[in-house]
XYZ file of C-alpha atoms in Angstrom:
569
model
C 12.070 -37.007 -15.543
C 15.141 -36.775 -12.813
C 15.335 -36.987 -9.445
C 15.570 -33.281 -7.468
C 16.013 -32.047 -4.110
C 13.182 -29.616 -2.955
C 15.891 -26.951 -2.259
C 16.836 -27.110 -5.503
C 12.767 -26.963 -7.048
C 12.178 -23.839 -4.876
C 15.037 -22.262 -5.898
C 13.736 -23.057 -9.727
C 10.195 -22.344 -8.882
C 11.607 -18.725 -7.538
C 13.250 -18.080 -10.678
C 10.644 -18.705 -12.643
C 8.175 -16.682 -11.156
C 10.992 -14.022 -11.842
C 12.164 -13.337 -8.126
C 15.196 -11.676 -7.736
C 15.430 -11.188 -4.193
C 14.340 -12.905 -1.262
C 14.237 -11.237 2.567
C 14.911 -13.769 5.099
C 16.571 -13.993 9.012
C 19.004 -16.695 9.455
C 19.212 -19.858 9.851
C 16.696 -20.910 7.542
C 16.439 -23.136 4.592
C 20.848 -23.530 4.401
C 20.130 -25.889 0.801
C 17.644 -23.233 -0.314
C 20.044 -20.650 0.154
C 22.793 -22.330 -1.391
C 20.248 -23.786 -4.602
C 19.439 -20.090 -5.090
C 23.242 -18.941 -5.723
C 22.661 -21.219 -9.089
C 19.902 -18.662 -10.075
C 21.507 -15.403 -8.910
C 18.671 -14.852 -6.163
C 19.905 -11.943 -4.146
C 19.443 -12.304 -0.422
C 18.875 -9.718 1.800
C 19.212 -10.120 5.755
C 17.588 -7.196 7.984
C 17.850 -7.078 11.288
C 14.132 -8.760 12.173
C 11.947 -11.002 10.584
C 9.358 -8.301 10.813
C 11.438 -6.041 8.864
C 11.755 -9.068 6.389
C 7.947 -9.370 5.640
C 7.386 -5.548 5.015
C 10.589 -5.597 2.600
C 8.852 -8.866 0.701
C 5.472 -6.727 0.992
C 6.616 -3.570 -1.046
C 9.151 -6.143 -3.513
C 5.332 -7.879 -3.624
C 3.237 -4.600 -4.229
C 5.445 -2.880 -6.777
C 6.214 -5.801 -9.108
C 2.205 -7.136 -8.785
C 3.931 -10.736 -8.550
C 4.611 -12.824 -5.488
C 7.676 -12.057 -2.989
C 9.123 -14.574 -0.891
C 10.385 -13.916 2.975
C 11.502 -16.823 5.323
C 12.330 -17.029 9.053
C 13.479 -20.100 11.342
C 10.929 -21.121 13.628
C 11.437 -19.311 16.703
C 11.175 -15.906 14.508
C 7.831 -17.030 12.999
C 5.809 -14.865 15.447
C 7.852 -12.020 14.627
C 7.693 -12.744 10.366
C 3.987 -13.307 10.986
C 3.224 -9.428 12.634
C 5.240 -8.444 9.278
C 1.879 -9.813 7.162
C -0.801 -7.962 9.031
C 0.485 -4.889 6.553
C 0.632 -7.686 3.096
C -2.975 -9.246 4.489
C -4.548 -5.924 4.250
C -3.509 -4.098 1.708
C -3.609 -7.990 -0.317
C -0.241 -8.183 -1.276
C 1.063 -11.639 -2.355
C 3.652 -12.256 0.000
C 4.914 -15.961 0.775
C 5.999 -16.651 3.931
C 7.834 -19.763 4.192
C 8.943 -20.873 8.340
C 11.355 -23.705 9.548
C 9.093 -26.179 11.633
C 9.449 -29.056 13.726
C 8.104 -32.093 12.459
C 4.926 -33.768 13.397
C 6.186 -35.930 15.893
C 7.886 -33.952 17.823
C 4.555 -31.538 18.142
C 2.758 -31.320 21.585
C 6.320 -32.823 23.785
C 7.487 -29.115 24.518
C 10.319 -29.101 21.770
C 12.891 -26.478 21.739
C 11.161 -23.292 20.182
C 7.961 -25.644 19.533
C 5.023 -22.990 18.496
C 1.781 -23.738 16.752
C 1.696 -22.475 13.398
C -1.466 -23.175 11.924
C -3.556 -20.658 14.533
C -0.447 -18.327 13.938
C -0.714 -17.749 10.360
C -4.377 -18.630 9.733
C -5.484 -14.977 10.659
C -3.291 -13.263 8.179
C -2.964 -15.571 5.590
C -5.036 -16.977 2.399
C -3.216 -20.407 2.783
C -1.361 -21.895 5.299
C 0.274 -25.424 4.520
C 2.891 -27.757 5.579
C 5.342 -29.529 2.974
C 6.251 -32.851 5.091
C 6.181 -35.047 1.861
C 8.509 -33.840 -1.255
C 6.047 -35.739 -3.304
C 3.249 -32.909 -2.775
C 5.632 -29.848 -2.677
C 4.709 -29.312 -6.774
C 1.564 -29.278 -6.015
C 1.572 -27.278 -2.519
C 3.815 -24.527 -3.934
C 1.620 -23.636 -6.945
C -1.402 -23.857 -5.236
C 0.531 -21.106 -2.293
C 1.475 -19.149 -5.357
C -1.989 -19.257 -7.059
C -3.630 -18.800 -4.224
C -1.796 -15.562 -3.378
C -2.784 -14.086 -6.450
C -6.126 -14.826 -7.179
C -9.503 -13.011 -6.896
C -7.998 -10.328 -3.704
C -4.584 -11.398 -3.719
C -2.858 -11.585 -0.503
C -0.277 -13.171 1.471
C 0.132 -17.167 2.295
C 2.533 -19.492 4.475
C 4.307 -22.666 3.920
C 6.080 -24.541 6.877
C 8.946 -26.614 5.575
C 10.597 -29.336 7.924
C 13.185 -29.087 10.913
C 12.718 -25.802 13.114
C 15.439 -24.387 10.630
C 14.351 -25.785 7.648
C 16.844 -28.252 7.182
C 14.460 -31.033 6.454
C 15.046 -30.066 3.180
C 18.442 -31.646 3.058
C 17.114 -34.911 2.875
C 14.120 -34.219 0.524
C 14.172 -35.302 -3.193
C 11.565 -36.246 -5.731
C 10.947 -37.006 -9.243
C 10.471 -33.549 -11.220
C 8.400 -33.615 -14.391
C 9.867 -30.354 -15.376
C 6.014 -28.872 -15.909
C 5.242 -27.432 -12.250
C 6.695 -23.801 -12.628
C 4.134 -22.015 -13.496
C 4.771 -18.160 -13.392
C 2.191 -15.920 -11.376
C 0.941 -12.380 -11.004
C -2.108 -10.229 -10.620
C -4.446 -11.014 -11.466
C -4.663 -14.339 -11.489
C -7.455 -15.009 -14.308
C -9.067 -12.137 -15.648
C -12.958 -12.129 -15.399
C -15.446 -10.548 -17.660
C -18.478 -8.720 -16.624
C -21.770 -10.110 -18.133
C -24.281 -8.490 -20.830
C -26.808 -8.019 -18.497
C -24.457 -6.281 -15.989
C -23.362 -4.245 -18.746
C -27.034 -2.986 -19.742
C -27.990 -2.591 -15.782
C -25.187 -0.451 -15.305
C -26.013 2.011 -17.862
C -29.660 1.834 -17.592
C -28.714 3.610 -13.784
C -25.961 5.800 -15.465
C -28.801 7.533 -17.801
C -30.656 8.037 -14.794
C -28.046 9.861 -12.445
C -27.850 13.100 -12.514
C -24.291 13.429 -10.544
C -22.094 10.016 -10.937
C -18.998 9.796 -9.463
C -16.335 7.034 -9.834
C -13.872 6.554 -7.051
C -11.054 3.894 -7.386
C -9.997 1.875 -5.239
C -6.905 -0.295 -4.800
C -8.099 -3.094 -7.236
C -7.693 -0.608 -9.809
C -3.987 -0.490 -9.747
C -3.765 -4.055 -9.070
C -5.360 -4.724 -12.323
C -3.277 -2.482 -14.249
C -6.363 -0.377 -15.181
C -5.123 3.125 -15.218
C -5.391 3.986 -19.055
C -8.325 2.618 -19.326
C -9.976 4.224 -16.575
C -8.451 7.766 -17.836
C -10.365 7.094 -21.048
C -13.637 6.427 -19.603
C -14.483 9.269 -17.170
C -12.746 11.213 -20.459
C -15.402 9.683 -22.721
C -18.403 10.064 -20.177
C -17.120 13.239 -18.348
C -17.317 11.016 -14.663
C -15.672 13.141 -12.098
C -12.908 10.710 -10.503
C -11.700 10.449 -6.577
C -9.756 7.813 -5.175
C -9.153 5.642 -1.833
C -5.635 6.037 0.033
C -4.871 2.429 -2.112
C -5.864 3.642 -5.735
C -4.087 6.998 -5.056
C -1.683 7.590 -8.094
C -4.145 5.772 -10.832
C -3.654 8.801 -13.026
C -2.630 12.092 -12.407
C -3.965 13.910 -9.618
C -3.208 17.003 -11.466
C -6.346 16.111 -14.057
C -8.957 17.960 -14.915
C -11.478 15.061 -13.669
C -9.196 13.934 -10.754
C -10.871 15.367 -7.382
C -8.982 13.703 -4.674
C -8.654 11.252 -2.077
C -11.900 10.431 -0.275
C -12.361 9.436 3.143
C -10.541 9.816 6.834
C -7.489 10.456 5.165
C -8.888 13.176 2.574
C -9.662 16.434 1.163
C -12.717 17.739 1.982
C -13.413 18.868 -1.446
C -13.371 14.699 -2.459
C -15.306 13.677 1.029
C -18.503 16.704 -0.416
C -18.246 15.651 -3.628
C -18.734 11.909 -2.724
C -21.524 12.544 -0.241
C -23.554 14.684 -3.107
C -23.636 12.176 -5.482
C -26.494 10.350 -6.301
C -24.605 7.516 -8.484
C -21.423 6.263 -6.574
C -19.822 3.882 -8.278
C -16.681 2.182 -6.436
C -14.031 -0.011 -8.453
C -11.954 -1.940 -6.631
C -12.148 -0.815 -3.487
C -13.244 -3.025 -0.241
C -15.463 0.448 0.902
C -13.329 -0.004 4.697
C -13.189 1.891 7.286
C -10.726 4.679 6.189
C -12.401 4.327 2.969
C -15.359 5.566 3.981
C -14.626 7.933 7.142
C -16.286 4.972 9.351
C -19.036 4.333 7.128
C -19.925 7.892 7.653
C -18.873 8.860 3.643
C -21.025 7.807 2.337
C -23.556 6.844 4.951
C -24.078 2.890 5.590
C -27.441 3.120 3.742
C -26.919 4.443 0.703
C -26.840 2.461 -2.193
C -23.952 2.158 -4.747
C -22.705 0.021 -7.271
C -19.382 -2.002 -6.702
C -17.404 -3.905 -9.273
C -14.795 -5.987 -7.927
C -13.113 -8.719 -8.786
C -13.697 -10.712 -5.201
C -17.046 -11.955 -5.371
C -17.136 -11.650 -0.932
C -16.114 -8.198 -1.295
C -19.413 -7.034 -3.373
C -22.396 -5.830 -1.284
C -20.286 -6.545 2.064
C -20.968 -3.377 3.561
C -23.702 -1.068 1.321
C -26.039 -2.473 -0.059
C -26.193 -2.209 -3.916
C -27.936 -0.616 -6.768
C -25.800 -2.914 -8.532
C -23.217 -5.680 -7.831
C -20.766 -6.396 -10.517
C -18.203 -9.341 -10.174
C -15.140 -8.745 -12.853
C -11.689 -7.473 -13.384
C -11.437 -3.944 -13.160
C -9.588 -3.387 -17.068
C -12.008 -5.444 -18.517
C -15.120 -3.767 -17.115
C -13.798 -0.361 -17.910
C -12.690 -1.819 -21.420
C -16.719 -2.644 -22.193
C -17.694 0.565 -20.637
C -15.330 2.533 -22.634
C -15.724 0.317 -25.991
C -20.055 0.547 -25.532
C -21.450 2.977 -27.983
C -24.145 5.081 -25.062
C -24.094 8.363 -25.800
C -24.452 9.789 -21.894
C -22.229 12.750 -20.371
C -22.468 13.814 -16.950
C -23.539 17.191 -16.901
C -21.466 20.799 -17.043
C -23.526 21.975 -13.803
C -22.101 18.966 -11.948
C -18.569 18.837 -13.361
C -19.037 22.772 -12.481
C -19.852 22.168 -9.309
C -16.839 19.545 -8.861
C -14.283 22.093 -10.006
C -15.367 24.855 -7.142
C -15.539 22.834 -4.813
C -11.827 21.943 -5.386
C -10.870 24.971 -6.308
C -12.132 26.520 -2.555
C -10.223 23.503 -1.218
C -6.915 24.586 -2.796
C -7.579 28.224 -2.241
C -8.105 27.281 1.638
C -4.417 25.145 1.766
C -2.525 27.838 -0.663
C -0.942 29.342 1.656
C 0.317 26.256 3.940
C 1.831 24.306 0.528
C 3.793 27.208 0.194
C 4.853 28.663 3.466
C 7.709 29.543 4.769
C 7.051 29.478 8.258
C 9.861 27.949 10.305
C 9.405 25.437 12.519
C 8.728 23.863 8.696
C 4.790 22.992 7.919
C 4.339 19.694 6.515
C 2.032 20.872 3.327
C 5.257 22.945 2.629
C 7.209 19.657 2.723
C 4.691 17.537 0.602
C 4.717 20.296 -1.786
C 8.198 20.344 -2.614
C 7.744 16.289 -3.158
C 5.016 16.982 -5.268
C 7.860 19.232 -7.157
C 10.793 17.623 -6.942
C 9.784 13.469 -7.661
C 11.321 12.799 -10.709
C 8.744 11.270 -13.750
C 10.340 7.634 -12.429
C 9.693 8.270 -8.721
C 7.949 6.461 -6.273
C 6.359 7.597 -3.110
C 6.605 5.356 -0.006
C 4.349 6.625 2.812
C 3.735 5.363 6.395
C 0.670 5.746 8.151
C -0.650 8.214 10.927
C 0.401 11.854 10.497
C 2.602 10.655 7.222
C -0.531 8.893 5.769
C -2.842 12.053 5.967
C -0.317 14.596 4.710
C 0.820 12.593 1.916
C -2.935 11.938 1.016
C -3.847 15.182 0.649
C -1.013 17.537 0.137
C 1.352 15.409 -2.195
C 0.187 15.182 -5.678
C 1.180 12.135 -8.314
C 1.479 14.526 -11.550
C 3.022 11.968 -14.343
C 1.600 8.503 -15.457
C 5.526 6.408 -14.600
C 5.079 7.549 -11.292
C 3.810 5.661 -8.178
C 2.272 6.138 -5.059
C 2.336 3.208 -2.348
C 0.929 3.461 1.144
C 1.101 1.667 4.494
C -2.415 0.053 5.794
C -2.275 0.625 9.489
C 1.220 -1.094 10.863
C 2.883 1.856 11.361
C 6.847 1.691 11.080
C 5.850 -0.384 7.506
C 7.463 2.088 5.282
C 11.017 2.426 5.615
C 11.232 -1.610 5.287
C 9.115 -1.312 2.391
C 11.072 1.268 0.431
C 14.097 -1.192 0.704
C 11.657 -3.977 -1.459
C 10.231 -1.739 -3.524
C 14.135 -0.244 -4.595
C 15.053 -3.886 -4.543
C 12.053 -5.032 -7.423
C 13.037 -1.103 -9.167
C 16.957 -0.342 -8.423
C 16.717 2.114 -11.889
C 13.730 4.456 -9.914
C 14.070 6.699 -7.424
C 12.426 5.467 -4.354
C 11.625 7.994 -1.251
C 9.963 6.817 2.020
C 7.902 9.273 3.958
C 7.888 8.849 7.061
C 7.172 10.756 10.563
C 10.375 10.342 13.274
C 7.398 8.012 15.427
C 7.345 5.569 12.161
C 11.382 5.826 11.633
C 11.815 4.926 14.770
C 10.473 1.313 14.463
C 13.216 0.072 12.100
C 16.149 2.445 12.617
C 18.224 -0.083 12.451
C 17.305 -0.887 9.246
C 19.203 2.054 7.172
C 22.064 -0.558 8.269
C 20.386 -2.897 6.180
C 19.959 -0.442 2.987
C 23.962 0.788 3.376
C 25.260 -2.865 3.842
C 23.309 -3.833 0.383
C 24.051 -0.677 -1.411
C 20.069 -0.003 -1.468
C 19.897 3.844 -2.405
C 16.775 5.247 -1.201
C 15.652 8.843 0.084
C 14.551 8.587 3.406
C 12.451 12.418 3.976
C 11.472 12.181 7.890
C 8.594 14.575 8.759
C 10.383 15.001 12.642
C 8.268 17.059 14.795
C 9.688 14.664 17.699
C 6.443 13.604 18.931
C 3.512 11.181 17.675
C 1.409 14.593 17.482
C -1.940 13.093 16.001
C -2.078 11.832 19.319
C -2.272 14.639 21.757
C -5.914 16.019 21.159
C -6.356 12.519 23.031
C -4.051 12.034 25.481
C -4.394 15.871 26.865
C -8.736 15.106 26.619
C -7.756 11.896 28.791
C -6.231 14.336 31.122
C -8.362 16.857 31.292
C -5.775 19.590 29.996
C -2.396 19.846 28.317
C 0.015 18.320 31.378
C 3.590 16.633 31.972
C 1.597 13.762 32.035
C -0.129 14.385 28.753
C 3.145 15.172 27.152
C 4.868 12.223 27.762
C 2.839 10.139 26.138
C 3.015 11.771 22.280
C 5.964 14.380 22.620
C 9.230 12.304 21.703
C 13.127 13.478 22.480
C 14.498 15.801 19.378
C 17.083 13.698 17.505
C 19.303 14.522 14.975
C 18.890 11.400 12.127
C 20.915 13.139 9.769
C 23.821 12.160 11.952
C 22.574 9.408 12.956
C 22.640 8.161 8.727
C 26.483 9.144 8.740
C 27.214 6.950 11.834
C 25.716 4.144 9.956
C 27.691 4.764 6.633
C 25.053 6.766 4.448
C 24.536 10.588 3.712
C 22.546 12.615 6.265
C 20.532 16.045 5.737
C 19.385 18.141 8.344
C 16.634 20.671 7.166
C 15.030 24.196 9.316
C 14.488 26.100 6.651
C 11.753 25.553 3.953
C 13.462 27.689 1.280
C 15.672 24.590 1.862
C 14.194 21.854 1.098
C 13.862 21.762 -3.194
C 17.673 22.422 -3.268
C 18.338 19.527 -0.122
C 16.028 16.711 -1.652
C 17.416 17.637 -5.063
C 20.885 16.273 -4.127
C 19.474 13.625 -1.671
C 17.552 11.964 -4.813
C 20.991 11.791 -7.077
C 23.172 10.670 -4.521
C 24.095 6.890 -4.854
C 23.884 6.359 -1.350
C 21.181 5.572 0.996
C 20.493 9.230 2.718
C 17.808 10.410 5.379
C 16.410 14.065 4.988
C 15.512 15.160 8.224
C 13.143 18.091 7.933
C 12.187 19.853 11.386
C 9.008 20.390 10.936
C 5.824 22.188 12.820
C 4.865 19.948 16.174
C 1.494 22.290 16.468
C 0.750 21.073 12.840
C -1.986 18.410 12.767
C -3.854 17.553 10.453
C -7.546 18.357 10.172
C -10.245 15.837 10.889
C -12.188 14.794 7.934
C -15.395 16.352 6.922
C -18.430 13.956 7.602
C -22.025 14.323 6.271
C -24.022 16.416 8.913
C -21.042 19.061 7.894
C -21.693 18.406 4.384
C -25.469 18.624 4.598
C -25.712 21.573 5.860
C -23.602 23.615 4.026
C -22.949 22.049 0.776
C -25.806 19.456 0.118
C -26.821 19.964 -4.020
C -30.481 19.966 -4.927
C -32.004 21.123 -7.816
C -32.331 24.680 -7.483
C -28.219 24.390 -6.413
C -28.008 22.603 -9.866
């Protein structure tokens, strides 16, 4: 038993929970800081506090273990935006903010902001640690907290509207309050009788599907999951999150389903008449709007988040447990039950008539560059350690469908709406994995959010691929805009097309290696070099602005033309 400052326990509490890195905007926490340079805690400073809470939330995502990010008060409202991305894709970022101290709330103090509403909306746990006495227990409950059942992010205010409360702060450590964390949290089990109910419905479906979610990843259940739709013959597709779970170039793999999907996944999905979704939340995107499959059909769920099951189908079957080990009983369970050759037959031309439709677009050579070509040649050219940062929009779609994860050490992360999120990201996520190579795909809208940041990434020796899909314009946006307007217009066009910029010089100004690409012939060769280049480099590919992506196919499509019955089958 000694007496410690709380500086020096968080700093302790970090290393033990094996944090190597912490993202932060000065001046916050000036003990902390200086307590962490006894643990070799490496601190990166971007250029906004927003920027810090996406680089914690890919550090977070890739390691499956908490990631800290910290901000003085006045940049609270900017840190907090940075965890709508952490909040919903439930990443365990913890947020920690410089506060003033309760009696000096509600006078109009300098930079004075409420933080409770704040962070209450994008945050499991919100606390404040006023006492040093409770900041054992406050810390590990933040940390538990964050990853337990759906993980996600959490806040802690510390004292003095830069932290510096903590000067002062000292307690009496027992030495047993640094407890390491990750996902998940505690394991559940599924129970016998969900066991037996699940298979008395699998002997009864004729075409069962699996599609994995997020969760699946999260819980490390990628072998496992291989095994079983290997054992049973269960035709696999996956959500945008649980993209990558195994290889997409397997024989069972069909896709991703959803907005952001092949068609072949979305009419396989809606054809099925035993849908059962792991991990997965069954969202929007998901689910095409609850259109894929429609709000009425039933399904079975299995999730590890009791609020998550039956929340918005209702359910054949509801099935509270960790994804690996419900897949471990399903695979270990001695039922004898394939799905049958007619459906698996079925499966495979349907995805076969979706590649034979795209063929010629993966591998075109049309100049201004089309983006299949481009995802292609990342499908190609990531190496077997290579990670896959993509943003959202235009980026999200293309690298959805047309990018393939084809080897089991490779990874596929994506952004969940705040568009921008990626480029941040990638500098976590090469932070958590400097041995990997680590490429954000991005659109020139998305770069242009945190430009600044490539600063960051060449002041910190962070060497990541930056491959910019620049059609200068936010074109998933002008079917609206020019529909607004009645017709394509000056007026229209201002609002999606964006000025053409050269980023490739724009990365030398800044100190790192710049590409420019026109020519798709081009690209293998250009991202080739980019990726073994210890420097951070941008790829800027000029690509097709009359290339947008298809809308997704939704059920009255599917109906028609493609629905299965039994003379089909």
């Amino acid at each position: 038993m000694k007496e410690i400052s709380v500086a020096e326990y968080l700093a302790k509490f970090f290393y033990k929970n094996d944090i190597k890195y912490i993202f932060f905007v000065p001046v916050i926490g000036v003990k902390l800081l200086k307590a962490l340079e006894k643990y070799k805690i490496k601190k990166i400073i971007p250029h906004s506090e927003k920027a810090a809470a996406y680089m914690a939330d890919g550090y977070a995502r890739i390691r499956n273990k908490p990631s800290v990010c910290m901000s003085q008060s006045v940049g609270s409202f900017n840190l907090a935006s940075g965890l709508q991305d952490a909040f919903l894709s439930s990443s365990p970022v913890v947020a920690i903010t410089g506060r003033r101290p309760q009696h000096e709330q509600m006078r109009n103090a300098y930079q004075e902001i409420d933080h409770a509403n704040l962070f209450s909306v994008i945050t499991k746990y919100s606390n404040y640690m006023n006492s040093p006495d409770f900041v054992p227990a406050i810390v590990n409950n933040a940390f538990r907290v964050s990853t337990s059942n759906c993980p996600g992010p959490v806040h802690l205010d510390i004292p003095g509207f830069t932290g510096h409360g903590l000067n002062k702060m000292v307690f009496t450590d027992s030495g047993k309050n640094y407890t390491p964390y990750s996902i998940p949290y505690k394991r559940t089990n599924p129970s016998e009788l969900d066991i037996e109910d699940f298979f008395t419905l699998f002997k009864k479906a004729k075409y069962p599907l699996f599609i994995a979610g997020g969760g699946t990843i999260k819980s490390d259940s990628g072998d496992i999951l291989q095994k079983v739709i290997e054992k049973y013959s269960i035709p696999l597709i996956s959500t945008n999150n649980g993209k990558g779970i195994i290889n997409e170039d397997h024989d069972l793999f069909f896709g991703v389903a959803g907005q952001y999907s092949r068609e072949s996944a979305n009419k396989i999905l809606a054809n099925s008449d035993f849908l059962v979704y792991l991990g997965s939340k069954t969202g929007s995107l998901t689910t095409n709007e609850w259109t894929v499959p429609p709000l009425e059909t039933e399904i079975v769920q299995v999730d590890i988040e009791p609020s998550e099951v039956g929340k918005n189908y209702p359910l054949h079957l509801g099935i509270v447990s960790d994804l690996k080990n419900f897949l471990t009983v399903i695979y270990d369970s001695d039922f004898n039950i394939r799905s049958s050759k007619v459906w698996q037959d079925k499966c495979f031309s349907l995805r076969e008539k979706w590649l034979k439709k795209y063929r010629s677009l993966l591998t075109s050579n049309s100049i201004p560059i089309r983006p299949e070509r481009l995802c292609y040649e990342l499908t190609k050219i990531l190496p077997s350690n290579g990670i896959l940062v993509s943003d959202t929009g235009h980026a999200g779609i293309w690298s959805s469908t047309m990018f393939e994860i084809r080897k089991k050490t490779q990874k596929y992360f994506r952004c969940s709406g705040s568009l921008g999120w990626a480029f941040p990201a990638s500098i976590g996520i090469k932070c958590a994995c400097p041995s990997s190579t680590v490429i954000c795909f991005t659109g020139d809208g998305g770069f242009w959010y945190h430009l600044v940041e490539f600063e960051t990434a060449v002041k910190y020796n962070i060497n990541i691929v930056t491959v910019i899909n620049n059609n200068h314009s936010f074109n998933q946006e002008k079917e609206v805009n020019e529909r607004m307007f009645g017709k394509k217009s000056s007026k229209s066009d201002e609002l999606w097309i964006l000025p053409e910029t050269d980023f490739a010089e724009i990365a030398r100004t800044m100190g790192g290696i710049g590409y420019s690409v026109t020519d798709p012939k081009d690209l293998n060769q250009t991202l080739s070099e980019a990726i073994n280049i210890n420097k951070p480099v941008i790829v800027d590919v000029k690509t097709d602005i009359e290339a947008i992506a298809e809308p997704p196919i939704i059920p009255t499509e599917i109906n028609k033309n493609f629905c299965f019955s039994n003379s089909t089958l």
